[in-house]
mmCIF file of C-alpha atoms in Angstrom:
data_model
loop_
_atom_site.group_PDB
_atom_site.id
_atom_site.type_symbol
_atom_site.label_atom_id
_atom_site.label_comp_id
_atom_site.label_asym_id
_atom_site.label_seq_id
_atom_site.Cartn_x
_atom_site.Cartn_y
_atom_site.Cartn_z
ATOM 1 C CA MET A 1 4.219 -37.275 31.877
ATOM 2 C CA ASN A 2 0.802 -36.202 30.827
ATOM 3 C CA LYS A 3 1.716 -34.083 27.617
ATOM 4 C CA ASN A 4 -1.748 -32.261 27.557
ATOM 5 C CA TYR A 5 -1.284 -31.018 31.166
ATOM 6 C CA PHE A 6 2.503 -30.365 30.924
ATOM 7 C CA GLY A 7 1.655 -28.082 27.809
ATOM 8 C CA LYS A 8 -1.021 -26.362 29.831
ATOM 9 C CA GLY A 9 1.465 -25.917 32.644
ATOM 10 C CA CYS A 10 3.943 -24.405 30.544
ATOM 11 C CA ILE A 11 1.602 -21.917 28.936
ATOM 12 C CA GLU A 12 0.496 -20.794 32.526
ATOM 13 C CA VAL A 13 4.206 -20.035 33.229
ATOM 14 C CA VAL A 14 4.571 -18.030 30.109
ATOM 15 C CA ARG A 15 1.411 -16.229 31.089
ATOM 16 C CA ASP A 16 2.359 -15.415 34.549
ATOM 17 C CA LEU A 17 6.003 -14.387 33.418
ATOM 18 C CA ALA A 18 4.464 -11.954 30.872
ATOM 19 C CA ARG A 19 2.385 -10.565 33.669
ATOM 20 C CA LEU A 20 5.488 -9.903 35.923
ATOM 21 C CA VAL A 21 7.366 -8.423 33.047
ATOM 22 C CA ASP A 22 4.289 -6.245 32.370
ATOM 23 C CA GLN A 23 4.295 -5.078 36.148
ATOM 24 C CA GLY A 24 7.854 -4.059 35.893
ATOM 25 C CA ARG A 25 9.054 -7.073 37.967
ATOM 26 C CA TYR A 26 12.751 -8.045 37.414
ATOM 27 C CA MET A 27 14.935 -10.936 38.310
ATOM 28 C CA THR A 28 18.876 -10.845 37.839
ATOM 29 C CA LYS A 29 20.509 -13.481 35.811
ATOM 30 C CA ASN A 30 22.448 -14.737 38.718
ATOM 31 C CA LYS A 31 19.197 -15.118 40.887
ATOM 32 C CA PHE A 32 17.606 -17.061 37.714
ATOM 33 C CA HIS A 33 20.209 -19.379 37.179
ATOM 34 C CA LYS A 34 20.514 -20.159 41.011
ATOM 35 C CA LEU A 35 16.756 -20.892 41.289
ATOM 36 C CA CYS A 36 17.007 -23.073 38.164
ATOM 37 C CA GLU A 37 20.132 -24.969 39.451
ATOM 38 C CA GLU A 38 18.315 -25.498 42.791
ATOM 39 C CA GLU A 39 15.023 -26.555 40.623
ATOM 40 C CA SER A 40 13.124 -23.843 42.731
ATOM 41 C CA PHE A 41 12.278 -21.384 40.154
ATOM 42 C CA LEU A 42 8.606 -22.133 40.084
ATOM 43 C CA ARG A 43 8.210 -22.477 43.934
ATOM 44 C CA ASN A 44 9.945 -19.141 44.330
ATOM 45 C CA LEU A 45 7.542 -17.205 41.705
ATOM 46 C CA GLN A 46 4.899 -18.441 43.672
ATOM 47 C CA LYS A 47 6.166 -17.417 47.012
ATOM 48 C CA GLU A 48 7.354 -14.249 45.922
ATOM 49 C CA TYR A 49 4.596 -12.935 43.803
ATOM 50 C CA PRO A 50 1.420 -14.801 45.002
ATOM 51 C CA ASP A 51 -1.125 -12.255 43.890
ATOM 52 C CA THR A 52 0.134 -12.443 40.324
ATOM 53 C CA VAL A 53 1.517 -16.127 40.025
ATOM 54 C CA LYS A 54 -1.422 -18.450 40.170
ATOM 55 C CA PHE A 55 -0.523 -21.924 38.583
ATOM 56 C CA ASN A 56 -2.942 -24.575 38.361
ATOM 57 C CA PHE A 57 -0.875 -27.185 36.617
ATOM 58 C CA PHE A 58 2.320 -26.639 38.446
ATOM 59 C CA ASN A 59 0.757 -25.963 41.814
ATOM 60 C CA PRO A 60 1.180 -28.756 44.398
ATOM 61 C CA ASP A 61 -2.164 -27.672 46.088
ATOM 62 C CA SER A 62 -4.244 -27.808 42.865
ATOM 63 C CA SER A 63 -6.313 -30.945 41.982
ATOM 64 C CA LEU A 64 -4.647 -30.535 38.556
ATOM 65 C CA PHE A 65 -1.184 -30.926 39.680
ATOM 66 C CA ILE A 66 0.826 -33.921 38.577
ATOM 67 C CA LYS A 67 4.105 -34.256 40.291
ATOM 68 C CA GLU A 68 6.132 -35.841 37.343
ATOM 69 C CA ASP A 69 5.202 -32.929 35.138
ATOM 70 C CA TYR A 70 6.206 -30.405 37.736
ATOM 71 C CA GLU A 71 9.653 -32.297 38.505
ATOM 72 C CA HIS A 72 10.286 -32.610 34.536
ATOM 73 C CA PHE A 73 9.659 -28.773 33.897
ATOM 74 C CA ASN A 74 12.122 -27.932 36.852
ATOM 75 C CA LYS A 75 14.676 -30.385 35.539
ATOM 76 C CA ALA A 76 14.363 -29.083 31.858
ATOM 77 C CA LEU A 77 14.518 -25.451 33.064
ATOM 78 C CA GLY A 78 17.665 -26.318 35.033
ATOM 79 C CA SER A 79 19.296 -28.017 32.023
ATOM 80 C CA TYR A 80 18.534 -24.956 29.707
ATOM 81 C CA ALA A 81 20.177 -22.667 32.634
ATOM 82 C CA ASN A 82 23.145 -24.743 32.495
ATOM 83 C CA VAL A 83 23.715 -24.270 28.820
ATOM 84 C CA ALA A 84 22.270 -20.973 27.848
ATOM 85 C CA VAL A 85 22.664 -17.488 28.779
ATOM 86 C CA MET A 86 20.765 -14.174 28.215
ATOM 87 C CA GLU A 87 22.987 -13.146 25.357
ATOM 88 C CA ASP A 88 22.093 -16.269 23.481
ATOM 89 C CA TYR A 89 18.640 -14.825 23.142
ATOM 90 C CA GLY A 90 19.490 -11.093 22.616
ATOM 91 C CA LEU A 91 18.536 -10.235 26.111
ATOM 92 C CA GLU A 92 20.741 -7.777 28.584
ATOM 93 C CA ASN A 93 18.580 -7.393 31.633
ATOM 94 C CA ASN A 94 15.667 -9.181 32.950
ATOM 95 C CA ALA A 95 16.179 -12.899 33.369
ATOM 96 C CA LEU A 96 12.107 -13.443 33.543
ATOM 97 C CA LEU A 97 12.467 -12.796 29.761
ATOM 98 C CA LEU A 98 14.982 -15.615 29.697
ATOM 99 C CA ALA A 99 12.653 -17.827 31.365
ATOM 100 C CA ILE A 100 9.850 -17.177 28.883
ATOM 101 C CA ASN A 101 12.338 -18.201 26.093
ATOM 102 C CA PHE A 102 13.394 -21.479 28.103
ATOM 103 C CA CYS A 103 9.385 -22.306 28.539
ATOM 104 C CA ILE A 104 8.846 -21.915 24.895
ATOM 105 C CA ALA A 105 11.650 -24.280 24.061
ATOM 106 C CA ILE A 106 10.485 -26.841 26.968
ATOM 107 C CA LEU A 107 6.901 -26.841 25.509
ATOM 108 C CA ASP A 108 8.515 -27.231 21.959
ATOM 109 C CA GLU A 109 10.581 -30.169 22.993
ATOM 110 C CA ALA A 110 7.660 -31.853 24.771
ATOM 111 C CA SER A 111 5.347 -31.393 21.886
ATOM 112 C CA GLU A 112 7.940 -33.198 19.560
ATOM 113 C CA ALA A 113 8.521 -36.073 22.010
#
């Protein structure tokens, strides 16, 4: 895993999620957990919101893409989704906010490794 690129990829995800929330976008916790379980959350964001979500580090079409980092992020997101729920983070409605919290936790873990 390329720690530098992985960290930058996590930051890109947080930024794009924040933009989506700012635009009033919403995701249910059931949809979020399903996408995380299927390891398709990032791909879904890119497909559903192509004008807002423009990853470089986690975009298979980018020259900065590293498959191992992408797979690691998806697996880590799925792991968090299996053990944590919105209420653990004091959230009630928008699972995109939960995704931001998970991204920060994943980034924190990666920086400690």
